[in-house]
Short mmCIF file of C-alpha atoms in Angstrom, two decimals:
data_model
loop_
_atom_site.label_atom_id
_atom_site.label_comp_id
_atom_site.label_asym_id
_atom_site.label_seq_id
_atom_site.Cartn_x
_atom_site.Cartn_y
_atom_site.Cartn_z
CA MET E 1 -3.16 47.09 -19.36
CA ASN E 2 -1.93 50.57 -20.23
CA LYS E 3 -5.16 52.58 -20.10
CA ILE E 4 -3.63 55.49 -22.04
CA LYS E 5 -2.68 53.15 -24.92
CA VAL E 6 -6.12 51.55 -24.89
CA PHE E 7 -7.83 54.96 -24.96
CA LEU E 8 -5.58 56.27 -27.73
CA THR E 9 -6.23 53.22 -29.93
CA SER E 10 -9.96 53.75 -29.40
CA VAL E 11 -9.63 57.35 -30.52
CA VAL E 12 -7.42 56.51 -33.51
CA ALA E 13 -9.83 53.76 -34.64
CA LEU E 14 -12.74 56.19 -34.50
CA ILE E 15 -10.73 58.87 -36.36
CA ILE E 16 -9.86 56.41 -39.16
CA ALA E 17 -13.52 55.35 -39.39
CA GLY E 18 -14.57 59.02 -39.50
CA LEU E 19 -11.98 59.89 -42.17
CA THR E 20 -13.09 56.96 -44.30
CA ALA E 21 -16.72 58.07 -44.11
CA GLY E 22 -15.68 61.67 -44.84
CA PHE E 23 -13.63 60.70 -47.90
CA VAL E 24 -16.50 58.62 -49.29
CA LEU E 25 -18.96 61.49 -48.83
CA LEU E 26 -16.53 64.00 -50.38
CA ILE E 27 -16.13 61.96 -53.56
CA TYR E 28 -19.86 61.22 -53.68
CA TYR E 29 -20.90 64.89 -53.52
CA ASP E 30 -17.86 66.49 -55.19
CA GLN E 31 -16.52 64.39 -58.05
CA THR E 32 -14.01 66.97 -59.24
CA ALA E 33 -10.39 66.10 -60.01
CA TRP E 34 -9.28 68.15 -57.01
CA SER E 35 -11.35 66.13 -54.48
CA ILE E 36 -10.31 62.80 -56.01
CA TRP E 37 -6.60 63.71 -55.88
CA PHE E 38 -6.99 65.04 -52.33
CA VAL E 39 -8.59 61.80 -51.13
CA PHE E 40 -6.02 59.68 -53.01
CA ALA E 41 -3.05 61.62 -51.56
CA SER E 42 -4.50 61.55 -48.03
CA VAL E 43 -5.06 57.79 -48.12
CA ILE E 44 -1.54 57.17 -49.46
CA LEU E 45 -0.05 59.39 -46.73
CA ILE E 46 -1.98 57.66 -43.93
CA ASP E 47 -1.09 54.19 -45.25
CA ALA E 48 2.57 55.22 -45.61
CA CYS E 49 2.72 56.42 -42.00
CA PHE E 50 1.31 53.12 -40.77
CA ALA E 51 3.68 51.15 -43.03
CA ILE E 52 6.73 53.00 -41.65
CA TYR E 53 5.54 52.34 -38.10
CA ILE E 54 5.03 48.61 -38.79
CA ILE E 55 8.42 48.18 -40.49
CA ASN E 56 10.19 49.70 -37.50
CA SER E 57 8.13 47.80 -34.87
CA LYS E 58 9.26 44.73 -32.90
CA ARG E 59 7.38 42.04 -34.83
CA HIS E 60 8.34 38.93 -36.75
CA MET E 61 9.04 39.59 -40.43
CA ASN E 62 6.14 37.39 -41.62
CA THR E 63 3.75 39.33 -39.37
CA LYS E 64 5.05 42.64 -40.70
CA ALA E 65 4.66 41.41 -44.27
CA CYS E 66 1.06 40.35 -43.63
CA TRP E 67 0.10 43.71 -42.14
CA LEU E 68 1.78 45.63 -44.98
CA LEU E 69 -0.03 43.51 -47.56
CA LEU E 70 -3.37 44.02 -45.79
CA ILE E 71 -2.87 47.80 -45.73
CA ALA E 72 -1.92 47.76 -49.42
CA ILE E 73 -5.00 45.70 -50.38
CA LEU E 74 -7.42 47.56 -48.09
CA PRO E 75 -6.33 51.21 -47.77
CA LEU E 76 -7.55 52.81 -44.52
CA ALA E 77 -9.54 49.68 -43.63
CA GLY E 78 -6.23 47.84 -43.16
CA CYS E 79 -5.06 50.65 -40.86
CA PHE E 80 -8.30 50.36 -38.87
CA PHE E 81 -7.81 46.61 -38.40
CA PHE E 82 -4.17 47.15 -37.42
CA VAL E 83 -5.13 49.61 -34.67
CA ILE E 84 -7.58 47.08 -33.18
CA PHE E 85 -5.76 43.78 -33.75
CA GLY E 86 -2.13 44.72 -34.29
CA THR E 87 -1.22 47.19 -31.56
CA MET E 88 -0.24 46.18 -28.04
CA PRO E 89 -2.37 47.62 -25.21
CA MET E 90 0.47 46.99 -22.78
CA SER E 91 4.23 47.27 -22.72
CA ARG E 92 6.10 44.00 -23.12
CA LYS E 93 8.11 43.55 -19.94
CA ASP E 94 11.61 42.18 -19.80
CA TRP E 95 12.55 39.56 -17.21
CA ARG E 96 13.43 42.03 -14.45
CA LEU E 97 10.18 44.01 -14.69
CA GLU E 98 8.08 40.84 -14.87
CA MET E 99 9.70 39.42 -11.73
CA LEU E 100 9.26 42.75 -9.95
CA SER E 101 5.54 42.85 -10.75
CA ASN E 102 5.11 39.27 -9.47
CA ALA E 103 7.19 39.71 -6.32
CA LYS E 104 4.19 40.28 -4.06
CA PHE E 105 2.80 36.88 -5.10
CA ASN E 106 6.04 34.88 -5.29
CA LYS E 107 6.55 35.23 -1.55
CA TYR E 108 3.49 33.03 -1.07
CA GLU E 109 5.10 30.19 -3.04
CA ASP E 110 7.44 27.58 -1.51
CA TYR E 111 10.78 27.28 -3.33
CA ALA E 112 12.58 24.94 -0.92
CA TYR E 113 12.08 21.79 -2.98
CA SER E 114 12.56 23.61 -6.30
CA LYS E 115 16.08 24.80 -5.49
CA ALA E 116 17.29 21.32 -4.59
CA PHE E 117 15.47 19.75 -7.54
CA ILE E 118 16.96 22.14 -10.12
CA LYS E 119 20.42 21.83 -8.58
CA ALA E 120 20.32 18.03 -9.09
CA ASN E 121 20.71 18.64 -12.86
CA THR E 122 18.80 15.55 -13.98
CA GLU E 123 16.87 15.02 -17.23
CA SER E 124 13.66 15.91 -15.42
CA SER E 125 15.04 18.98 -13.65
CA ASN E 126 16.49 20.32 -16.91
CA LEU E 127 13.02 20.20 -18.43
CA PHE E 128 11.46 22.04 -15.49
CA SER E 129 14.24 24.62 -15.29
CA TYR E 130 12.91 26.82 -18.12
CA SER E 131 9.81 28.07 -16.26
CA TYR E 132 11.69 28.09 -12.96
CA ARG E 133 14.43 30.37 -14.30
CA ASN E 134 12.28 32.57 -16.56
CA GLU E 135 9.08 32.88 -14.51
CA LEU E 136 10.21 31.80 -11.03
CA LYS E 137 7.55 29.09 -11.10
CA PRO E 138 8.17 26.57 -8.30
CA ILE E 139 8.19 22.79 -8.75
CA TYR E 140 5.94 20.95 -6.31
CA LYS E 141 5.89 17.26 -5.42
CA ASN E 142 3.08 17.05 -2.84
CA ASN E 143 0.12 16.78 -5.21
CA ARG E 144 -2.50 14.42 -6.53
CA VAL E 145 -4.23 14.49 -9.91
CA GLU E 146 -7.31 12.68 -11.17
CA VAL E 147 -8.09 12.32 -14.87
CA LEU E 148 -11.77 12.95 -15.58
CA SER E 149 -12.58 10.38 -18.22
CA SER E 150 -15.80 11.86 -19.61
CA ASN E 151 -17.75 15.09 -19.96
CA THR E 152 -20.35 13.70 -17.54
CA LYS E 153 -17.64 13.01 -14.97
CA SER E 154 -16.31 16.55 -15.35
CA TYR E 155 -19.77 17.99 -14.72
CA SER E 156 -20.37 15.88 -11.59
CA GLU E 157 -16.92 16.75 -10.20
CA ILE E 158 -17.48 20.49 -10.68
CA ILE E 159 -20.73 20.27 -8.73
CA ARG E 160 -19.10 18.14 -6.03
CA LEU E 161 -16.19 20.58 -5.67
CA ILE E 162 -18.43 23.64 -5.42
CA ARG E 163 -20.58 21.96 -2.78
CA SER E 164 -17.49 20.98 -0.77
CA ALA E 165 -16.23 24.57 -0.46
CA GLU E 166 -15.90 25.85 3.11
CA ASN E 167 -14.02 29.14 2.70
CA PHE E 168 -13.85 30.35 -0.89
CA ILE E 169 -14.36 29.54 -4.57
CA HIS E 170 -12.31 31.23 -7.29
CA MET E 171 -13.55 30.49 -10.78
CA GLU E 172 -12.25 31.77 -14.12
CA THR E 173 -13.38 30.83 -17.60
CA TYR E 174 -13.21 32.11 -21.14
CA ILE E 175 -16.84 31.41 -22.11
CA LEU E 176 -20.13 31.63 -20.23
CA HIS E 177 -22.84 30.19 -22.49
CA ASP E 178 -26.45 30.07 -21.35
CA GLY E 179 -27.99 26.64 -20.95
CA PHE E 180 -28.38 23.80 -18.49
CA PHE E 181 -24.70 23.81 -17.47
CA LEU E 182 -24.47 27.56 -16.76
CA ARG E 183 -27.79 27.70 -14.93
CA THR E 184 -26.77 24.80 -12.70
CA ILE E 185 -23.45 26.47 -11.90
CA ILE E 186 -25.20 29.77 -11.11
CA ALA E 187 -27.62 28.02 -8.75
CA GLU E 188 -24.78 26.23 -6.94
CA LEU E 189 -22.65 29.37 -6.60
CA ILE E 190 -25.59 31.33 -5.22
CA LEU E 191 -26.21 28.66 -2.57
CA LYS E 192 -22.56 28.74 -1.47
CA ALA E 193 -22.43 32.55 -1.41
CA LYS E 194 -25.57 32.68 0.76
CA SER E 195 -24.00 30.15 3.13
CA GLY E 196 -21.05 32.48 3.76
CA VAL E 197 -18.49 31.11 1.30
CA LYS E 198 -16.59 33.84 -0.59
CA VAL E 199 -17.24 33.36 -4.32
CA ARG E 200 -15.44 35.15 -7.14
CA LEU E 201 -16.24 34.50 -10.80
CA LEU E 202 -14.06 35.89 -13.60
CA TYR E 203 -14.95 35.56 -17.28
CA ASP E 204 -13.70 37.06 -20.52
CA TRP E 205 -15.83 39.85 -21.98
CA TYR E 206 -15.46 38.65 -25.57
CA GLY E 207 -15.97 35.00 -24.60
CA GLY E 208 -19.29 35.84 -22.94
CA TRP E 209 -20.47 38.41 -25.50
CA HIS E 210 -24.15 37.78 -26.38
CA LYS E 211 -23.97 34.25 -24.95
CA PHE E 212 -25.96 34.70 -21.74
CA LYS E 213 -28.48 37.03 -20.14
CA ILE E 214 -27.34 40.04 -18.11
CA ARG E 215 -29.93 39.19 -15.43
CA GLN E 216 -27.97 36.00 -14.70
CA VAL E 217 -24.99 38.08 -13.60
CA LYS E 218 -27.32 40.28 -11.54
CA GLU E 219 -28.66 37.18 -9.77
CA LEU E 220 -25.11 36.22 -8.81
CA LYS E 221 -24.25 39.71 -7.60
CA ASN E 222 -27.47 40.01 -5.58
CA ALA E 223 -26.55 36.77 -3.80
CA GLY E 224 -23.11 38.14 -2.85
CA VAL E 225 -21.01 36.62 -5.64
CA GLU E 226 -18.29 38.97 -6.91
CA VAL E 227 -18.28 38.91 -10.73
CA GLY E 228 -15.26 40.20 -12.61
CA ILE E 229 -15.12 40.85 -16.35
CA PHE E 230 -11.75 40.49 -18.05
CA ASN E 231 -11.04 43.34 -20.49
CA GLN E 232 -14.49 44.91 -20.19
CA PRO E 233 -15.19 47.53 -22.94
CA GLU E 234 -15.40 51.07 -21.61
CA PHE E 235 -14.99 53.93 -24.14
CA ASN E 236 -15.80 51.67 -27.10
CA MET E 237 -15.06 48.12 -28.25
CA PHE E 238 -12.86 49.22 -31.17
CA LYS E 239 -9.57 49.31 -29.28
CA SER E 240 -6.33 47.35 -29.15
CA ALA E 241 -7.31 45.48 -25.97
CA THR E 242 -10.19 43.80 -27.86
CA ASN E 243 -7.70 41.33 -29.36
CA TYR E 244 -6.44 40.01 -26.00
CA ARG E 245 -8.45 37.30 -24.25
CA LEU E 246 -8.49 35.42 -20.95
CA HIS E 247 -8.42 31.82 -22.16
CA ARG E 248 -7.69 30.16 -18.80
CA LYS E 249 -10.16 27.77 -17.16
CA ALA E 250 -9.98 26.79 -13.50
CA ILE E 251 -12.16 26.39 -10.42
CA ILE E 252 -10.17 26.70 -7.18
CA VAL E 253 -11.74 25.59 -3.91
CA ASP E 254 -10.20 26.54 -0.55
CA ASN E 255 -6.71 26.49 -2.14
CA LYS E 256 -6.85 22.70 -1.81
CA TYR E 257 -8.52 21.54 -5.01
CA ALA E 258 -8.64 22.82 -8.57
CA PHE E 259 -10.78 21.71 -11.48
CA TYR E 260 -8.55 22.34 -14.48
CA GLY E 261 -8.69 21.64 -18.21
CA GLY E 262 -10.20 22.69 -21.50
CA SER E 263 -13.88 23.06 -20.60
CA ASN E 264 -15.66 26.40 -20.48
CA ILE E 265 -19.18 26.73 -19.07
CA GLY E 266 -21.61 25.80 -21.83
CA ASP E 267 -23.78 22.86 -22.86
CA GLU E 268 -21.48 22.00 -25.77
CA TYR E 269 -18.80 21.04 -23.21
CA LEU E 270 -21.18 18.40 -21.85
CA SER E 271 -22.15 17.25 -25.38
CA ILE E 272 -25.80 18.08 -24.69
CA ASP E 273 -26.11 20.97 -27.15
CA PRO E 274 -28.23 19.59 -30.03
CA LYS E 275 -26.72 22.13 -32.43
CA LYS E 276 -23.16 20.85 -31.90
CA TYR E 277 -21.30 17.72 -32.98
CA TYR E 278 -20.13 15.29 -30.29
CA TRP E 279 -17.72 17.30 -28.15
CA ARG E 280 -14.78 15.67 -26.38
CA ASP E 281 -12.79 17.47 -23.72
CA GLN E 282 -10.14 16.56 -21.18
CA ASN E 283 -10.24 17.82 -17.59
CA PHE E 284 -8.55 17.09 -14.27
CA ILE E 285 -8.88 17.51 -10.52
CA PHE E 286 -5.66 18.68 -8.89
CA GLU E 287 -5.10 18.55 -5.16
CA GLY E 288 -2.09 19.84 -3.23
CA GLU E 289 0.63 22.43 -3.55
CA ILE E 290 0.19 23.11 -7.27
CA VAL E 291 -3.26 24.60 -6.54
CA ASN E 292 -1.52 27.54 -4.87
CA SER E 293 0.20 28.45 -8.15
CA ILE E 294 -3.12 28.20 -10.04
CA ASN E 295 -4.80 30.43 -7.45
CA ILE E 296 -2.05 33.06 -7.67
CA VAL E 297 -2.65 33.34 -11.41
CA PHE E 298 -6.38 33.84 -10.78
CA ILE E 299 -5.76 36.54 -8.15
CA ASN E 300 -3.28 38.31 -10.44
CA ASP E 301 -5.86 38.36 -13.28
CA TRP E 302 -8.58 39.52 -10.88
CA LEU E 303 -6.55 42.42 -9.51
CA ASN E 304 -5.00 43.62 -12.77
CA PHE E 305 -7.49 43.04 -15.58
CA THR E 306 -11.01 43.50 -14.23
CA ASP E 307 -10.89 47.32 -14.18
CA LYS E 308 -14.28 48.82 -13.25
CA SER E 309 -16.16 45.51 -13.10
CA VAL E 310 -14.72 44.95 -9.60
CA LYS E 311 -14.76 47.73 -7.00
CA ASP E 312 -11.42 49.02 -5.77
CA GLU E 313 -12.35 48.33 -2.16
CA ASN E 314 -13.06 44.68 -3.00
CA LYS E 315 -9.68 44.36 -4.67
CA GLN E 316 -8.00 45.92 -1.66
CA GLU E 317 -9.84 43.53 0.62
CA LEU E 318 -8.42 40.60 -1.35
CA LEU E 319 -4.91 42.07 -1.31
CA ASN E 320 -5.08 42.50 2.46
CA SER E 321 -6.16 38.88 2.91
CA LEU E 322 -3.65 37.00 0.74
CA ASN E 323 -2.46 35.01 3.76
CA LYS E 324 -5.97 33.61 4.04
CA TYR E 325 -6.31 32.68 0.36
CA LEU E 326 -2.78 31.38 -0.31
CA LYS E 327 -2.23 28.75 2.37
CA ILE E 328 -0.35 25.88 0.72
CA HIS E 329 -2.07 22.50 1.04
CA LYS E 330 0.11 19.35 0.93
CA VAL E 331 -0.86 15.77 0.14
CA THR E 332 1.10 12.59 -0.53
CA GLY E 333 2.75 13.23 -3.91
CA VAL E 334 2.57 11.35 -7.19
CA GLY E 335 5.30 13.27 -9.02
CA ASN E 336 6.63 16.71 -9.87
CA MET E 337 4.31 19.47 -11.13
CA GLN E 338 4.88 23.04 -12.25
CA LEU E 339 2.61 25.77 -13.59
CA CYS E 340 3.76 27.70 -16.65
CA THR E 341 1.99 30.74 -18.06
CA ASN E 342 1.62 32.78 -21.21
CA THR E 343 0.79 36.49 -21.28
CA PRO E 344 1.16 38.99 -24.14
CA ASN E 345 2.77 41.56 -21.83
CA TYR E 346 5.88 39.43 -21.18
CA GLU E 347 8.62 38.90 -23.77
CA GLU E 348 9.02 35.19 -23.02
CA LYS E 349 6.27 32.93 -24.42
CA GLY E 350 6.11 30.38 -21.62
CA ILE E 351 3.66 27.84 -23.10
CA MET E 352 5.17 27.82 -26.59
CA ASN E 353 8.73 27.60 -25.31
CA THR E 354 7.86 24.86 -22.82
CA MET E 355 6.25 22.83 -25.61
CA ALA E 356 9.26 23.39 -27.88
CA THR E 357 11.64 22.38 -25.09
CA MET E 358 9.69 19.18 -24.41
CA MET E 359 9.60 18.21 -28.09
CA LEU E 360 13.30 18.97 -28.60
CA ARG E 361 14.16 16.65 -25.71
CA ALA E 362 11.98 13.80 -27.00
CA LYS E 363 13.81 10.50 -27.51
CA LYS E 364 11.02 8.12 -28.51
CA SER E 365 7.62 9.72 -29.01
CA ILE E 366 5.60 12.94 -29.20
CA LYS E 367 1.83 12.78 -28.76
CA LEU E 368 -0.22 15.93 -29.28
CA ILE E 369 -3.94 16.61 -28.99
CA THR E 370 -5.26 20.03 -29.97
CA PRO E 371 -8.43 21.44 -31.58
CA TYR E 372 -6.65 24.21 -33.51
CA PHE E 373 -3.42 23.36 -35.32
CA LEU E 374 -2.04 26.63 -36.69
CA PRO E 375 1.55 26.35 -35.42
CA THR E 376 4.19 29.05 -35.30
CA GLU E 377 7.30 28.46 -37.39
CA LEU E 378 9.20 27.41 -34.26
CA CYS E 379 6.74 24.72 -33.22
CA LEU E 380 6.23 23.37 -36.74
CA SER E 381 10.00 23.20 -37.30
CA VAL E 382 10.55 21.36 -34.02
CA LEU E 383 7.84 18.81 -34.87
CA LYS E 384 9.31 18.20 -38.33
CA ILE E 385 12.86 17.89 -37.01
CA ALA E 386 11.69 15.37 -34.39
CA ALA E 387 9.83 13.31 -36.99
CA ARG E 388 12.79 13.35 -39.40
CA SER E 389 15.01 12.20 -36.53
CA GLY E 390 12.95 9.05 -36.07
CA ILE E 391 10.74 10.24 -33.21
CA ASP E 392 7.23 8.76 -33.37
CA VAL E 393 5.04 11.86 -33.80
CA GLN E 394 1.28 11.36 -33.43
CA ILE E 395 -1.23 14.22 -33.61
CA ILE E 396 -4.98 14.03 -32.95
CA LEU E 397 -7.13 16.83 -34.40
CA PRO E 398 -10.91 17.26 -34.72
CA GLY E 399 -12.78 15.67 -37.61
CA LYS E 400 -15.74 17.99 -37.10
CA ARG E 401 -15.67 21.74 -36.58
CA ASP E 402 -16.97 23.84 -33.71
CA ASN E 403 -18.54 27.26 -34.38
CA LYS E 404 -15.50 28.33 -36.43
CA ASN E 405 -16.14 27.41 -40.06
CA PHE E 406 -12.51 27.83 -41.09
CA ILE E 407 -10.89 25.52 -38.56
CA LEU E 408 -10.92 22.29 -40.58
CA THR E 409 -9.53 24.12 -43.63
CA MET E 410 -6.71 25.58 -41.55
CA ASN E 411 -5.87 22.31 -39.80
CA ARG E 412 -5.92 20.30 -43.02
CA GLY E 413 -3.70 22.85 -44.72
CA GLN E 414 -0.82 21.52 -42.57
CA TYR E 415 -1.33 17.82 -43.30
CA SER E 416 0.81 17.63 -46.44
CA GLU E 417 3.86 19.02 -44.63
CA LEU E 418 3.35 16.66 -41.68
CA LEU E 419 2.90 13.54 -43.76
CA LYS E 420 6.03 14.31 -45.78
CA VAL E 421 8.13 13.86 -42.64
CA TRP E 422 6.24 10.73 -41.48
CA CYS E 423 4.09 12.30 -38.77
CA LYS E 424 0.92 10.32 -38.04
CA VAL E 425 -2.16 12.57 -38.13
CA TYR E 426 -5.57 11.44 -36.88
CA GLU E 427 -8.96 13.12 -37.11
CA TYR E 428 -11.27 12.47 -34.19
CA ASP E 429 -14.84 11.38 -34.95
CA GLY E 430 -16.38 14.57 -33.56
CA PHE E 431 -14.92 17.80 -32.18
CA ILE E 432 -12.04 17.22 -29.77
CA HIS E 433 -11.30 20.22 -27.57
CA SER E 434 -8.59 18.60 -25.42
CA LYS E 435 -5.15 20.23 -25.26
CA CYS E 436 -2.31 17.96 -24.22
CA LEU E 437 1.31 17.15 -25.07
CA ILE E 438 2.90 13.84 -24.01
CA VAL E 439 6.62 13.20 -24.57
CA ASP E 440 8.23 9.75 -24.30
CA ASP E 441 5.26 8.64 -22.14
CA LYS E 442 7.20 10.32 -19.29
CA TYR E 443 6.22 13.99 -19.33
CA VAL E 444 2.82 15.61 -19.81
CA LEU E 445 1.83 19.22 -20.39
CA THR E 446 -1.90 19.82 -20.01
CA THR E 447 -2.83 23.35 -20.93
CA SER E 448 -5.57 25.82 -21.79
CA ALA E 449 -3.62 26.83 -24.92
CA ASN E 450 -4.34 25.71 -28.45
CA PHE E 451 -1.45 24.94 -30.80
CA ASP E 452 -1.82 28.24 -32.66
CA PHE E 453 -0.63 31.83 -32.99
CA ARG E 454 -3.42 33.30 -30.88
CA SER E 455 -2.77 31.13 -27.82
CA PHE E 456 1.01 31.52 -28.03
CA TRP E 457 1.05 35.29 -28.63
CA SER E 458 -2.22 37.05 -27.81
CA ASP E 459 -4.09 35.14 -25.09
CA PHE E 460 -3.63 34.74 -21.36
CA GLU E 461 -2.96 31.00 -20.96
CA ASP E 462 -1.47 28.56 -18.51
CA GLY E 463 -0.38 24.94 -18.41
CA ILE E 464 0.77 22.33 -15.92
CA LEU E 465 3.93 20.33 -16.61
CA ILE E 466 3.83 16.93 -14.92
CA ASP E 467 6.48 14.28 -14.32
CA SER E 468 4.67 11.31 -12.78
CA PRO E 469 5.02 7.70 -14.07
CA LYS E 470 1.51 6.74 -12.92
CA PHE E 471 -0.17 9.82 -14.38
CA CYS E 472 1.79 9.64 -17.65
CA LYS E 473 0.75 6.01 -18.06
CA GLU E 474 -2.89 7.06 -17.60
CA MET E 475 -2.54 9.85 -20.15
CA SER E 476 -0.85 7.57 -22.70
CA GLU E 477 -3.69 5.09 -22.30
CA ALA E 478 -6.23 7.90 -22.73
CA PHE E 479 -4.40 8.95 -25.92
CA ARG E 480 -4.69 5.41 -27.29
CA LYS E 481 -8.44 5.46 -26.61
CA GLU E 482 -8.78 8.74 -28.52
CA ILE E 483 -6.94 7.17 -31.47
CA ALA E 484 -9.41 4.27 -31.40
CA ASN E 485 -12.15 6.84 -32.08
CA SER E 486 -10.16 8.59 -34.79
CA LYS E 487 -9.28 8.11 -38.44
CA LEU E 488 -5.67 7.95 -39.68
CA ILE E 489 -5.10 10.56 -42.40
CA THR E 490 -3.44 9.29 -45.58
CA LYS E 491 -2.07 10.98 -48.70
CA GLU E 492 -5.32 10.09 -50.44
CA ASN E 493 -7.26 12.04 -47.80
CA VAL E 494 -4.96 15.01 -48.34
CA LYS E 495 -5.75 14.93 -52.08
CA GLN E 496 -9.47 14.90 -51.27
CA PHE E 497 -9.08 17.95 -49.01
CA ASN E 498 -6.97 19.77 -51.62
CA THR E 499 -9.88 21.13 -53.66
CA PHE E 500 -9.75 24.46 -55.47
CA ALA E 501 -12.21 26.00 -52.98
CA ASN E 502 -10.11 24.83 -50.02
CA ARG E 503 -6.89 26.13 -51.61
CA LEU E 504 -8.55 29.49 -52.13
CA ARG E 505 -9.77 29.64 -48.53
CA LEU E 506 -6.37 28.54 -47.25
CA ALA E 507 -4.61 31.25 -49.25
CA PHE E 508 -6.75 33.85 -47.48
CA PHE E 509 -6.41 32.33 -44.00
CA ASN E 510 -2.64 31.98 -44.33
CA LEU E 511 -2.60 35.76 -44.65
CA TYR E 512 -4.92 36.14 -41.66
CA LYS E 513 -3.44 33.74 -39.08
CA PRO E 514 -0.13 35.50 -38.23
CA LEU E 515 -1.88 38.84 -37.72
CA LEU E 516 -3.50 37.81 -34.44
#
C-alpha cells in the first residue's frame, strides 16, 4: 500500500473531525449571524471540493451518485466517510505494472503445460485463458482434490495437515475468533514450531479485532511462530486502508498440500458456537502443483502487506529462501486447475470476470452458492441473460443470518428480479457460508469471495477454477444435497418479505452497498 496516501487520509480524516467539532462549538458559544453564515459557507465549500473530486474520479457512475448523495445528506460527515471508505490507499496498476511486480514470483511457476493447453483453443482452454492472459496464472494438471463433506471433517483434516508438516506451514485467514477451534490450532502450531518446523500465520487486522486475546499471539511468538497482521493500524484506524481486507483462507503445508475454502478460525465454523445458527461451510484439501500458486499468493501478501508486524530481516530471509518454499509438487492428476485472484490495486477484477466468463459460456446450467448476494450490475445482468436464454439457474442462499443483521434483507431484496426471469432461489435451513459456482456440471470455481461488491472490488480474494469430470460430479451431488436442506422461494415468499420495514431498510442499504 502507498504509505503516503494512507498517512494523508489519516490526517484528512482527523482534520475533518476536528473542523466538525470546531464548527459545533462555534455555533454553540457564538450564535450570531456571522458565525452561522461562516460555518454554513465553510461546510458548503468543503462539500463542494469533495463533490468535484468525486465527479472527476475513476469510479462507476452509480458509485459516484451514492457518494454525492451521502455528502449532500450528511455534510462533513459524508466527507469523513468518503476519506475512510472511498479513497484508494494504493494506485491501481495496469497490466504491465502488475506483471512487473509479480515477475519475481512468476519464475517459480511452471508454464510448460499452460502454453500448449491454451494453444489448443478448446472450450476448456478458452475458459482458462482469461486468468492466464491477464494475470499470467498457470494451468496445472498434476493435482488431487478432496471435498470435505462436513465441518467436523474440515477440523480433523486441518489438525492432520498441521501434524504432518515437516518443513513449513503457511497459514492465512480473515478471522481469528477465540474458542475451542482457535485454541486447538494455537496449541498445534506451537508444537510444530518447537519441533523445528517454520510456521507463519497471517490474519486480517479488522477480521481479528476484539475477537481474541493478545496473549494468544504472544504465546505463538514466544514459541517461534511468525505472526503477520494484514493492514495493521499505525497512525490511527481512521484511514483509507481500513476498508481493504484480506479475505483469503488457506493452510499450506510443505508446498504439497493446501487446506482451502470458506472457513476462518472460529467455533461458528465448526457449528459449536451456541450463539450461532447451524453453520454450513465447504472446504477442500488440494495436493499437487496448484499448491505452489496458492503459496505464492500467501508469500506476496506476507511480504507486501504486513508492514511493521513482521521484521524486515524476517521478510528478507523468506525472499532469500524462495527456492526452498516454492518447490513444485506433482501427483497423478484429476483435471485442470488454475488459481485466479482479486486485489483492489489491479484494474482487472479477476474473480468477478472469471465468474462472468463462466456464466456467459453456460449451455445448460448455472449453480451458485453464496452467503452474501449483493451482485454488481455485470454479474446480475449475466445471470438474468442466462436465465432468459433457457439456462437452468439455481442459487442457494442462507435462510438464517450470521452476525450481520442486514444480510437477509439485502439478499431477499434481489429475489423479485431473479424470479421474474425464472431463476430458482433456495434458502438453506441455517447459515450457509460456502462459496461455489458450478457451470454445466463441467466447471467449478471454488473461491473465498462472496457474490457482492466488497469481495469483487475491495477485498483481497482468490479462487480455484477446476475442470475435472470426477470432481465436478462430486460438487454437483453436493449441491443437490444442499438443496435437500433448503426451501424453494416462491412469489408468495417474496410478498411476505416485502414488508414496509424491509422496504425501508432496503432503500437505505441500496445506497450503502455500492460505496464499499
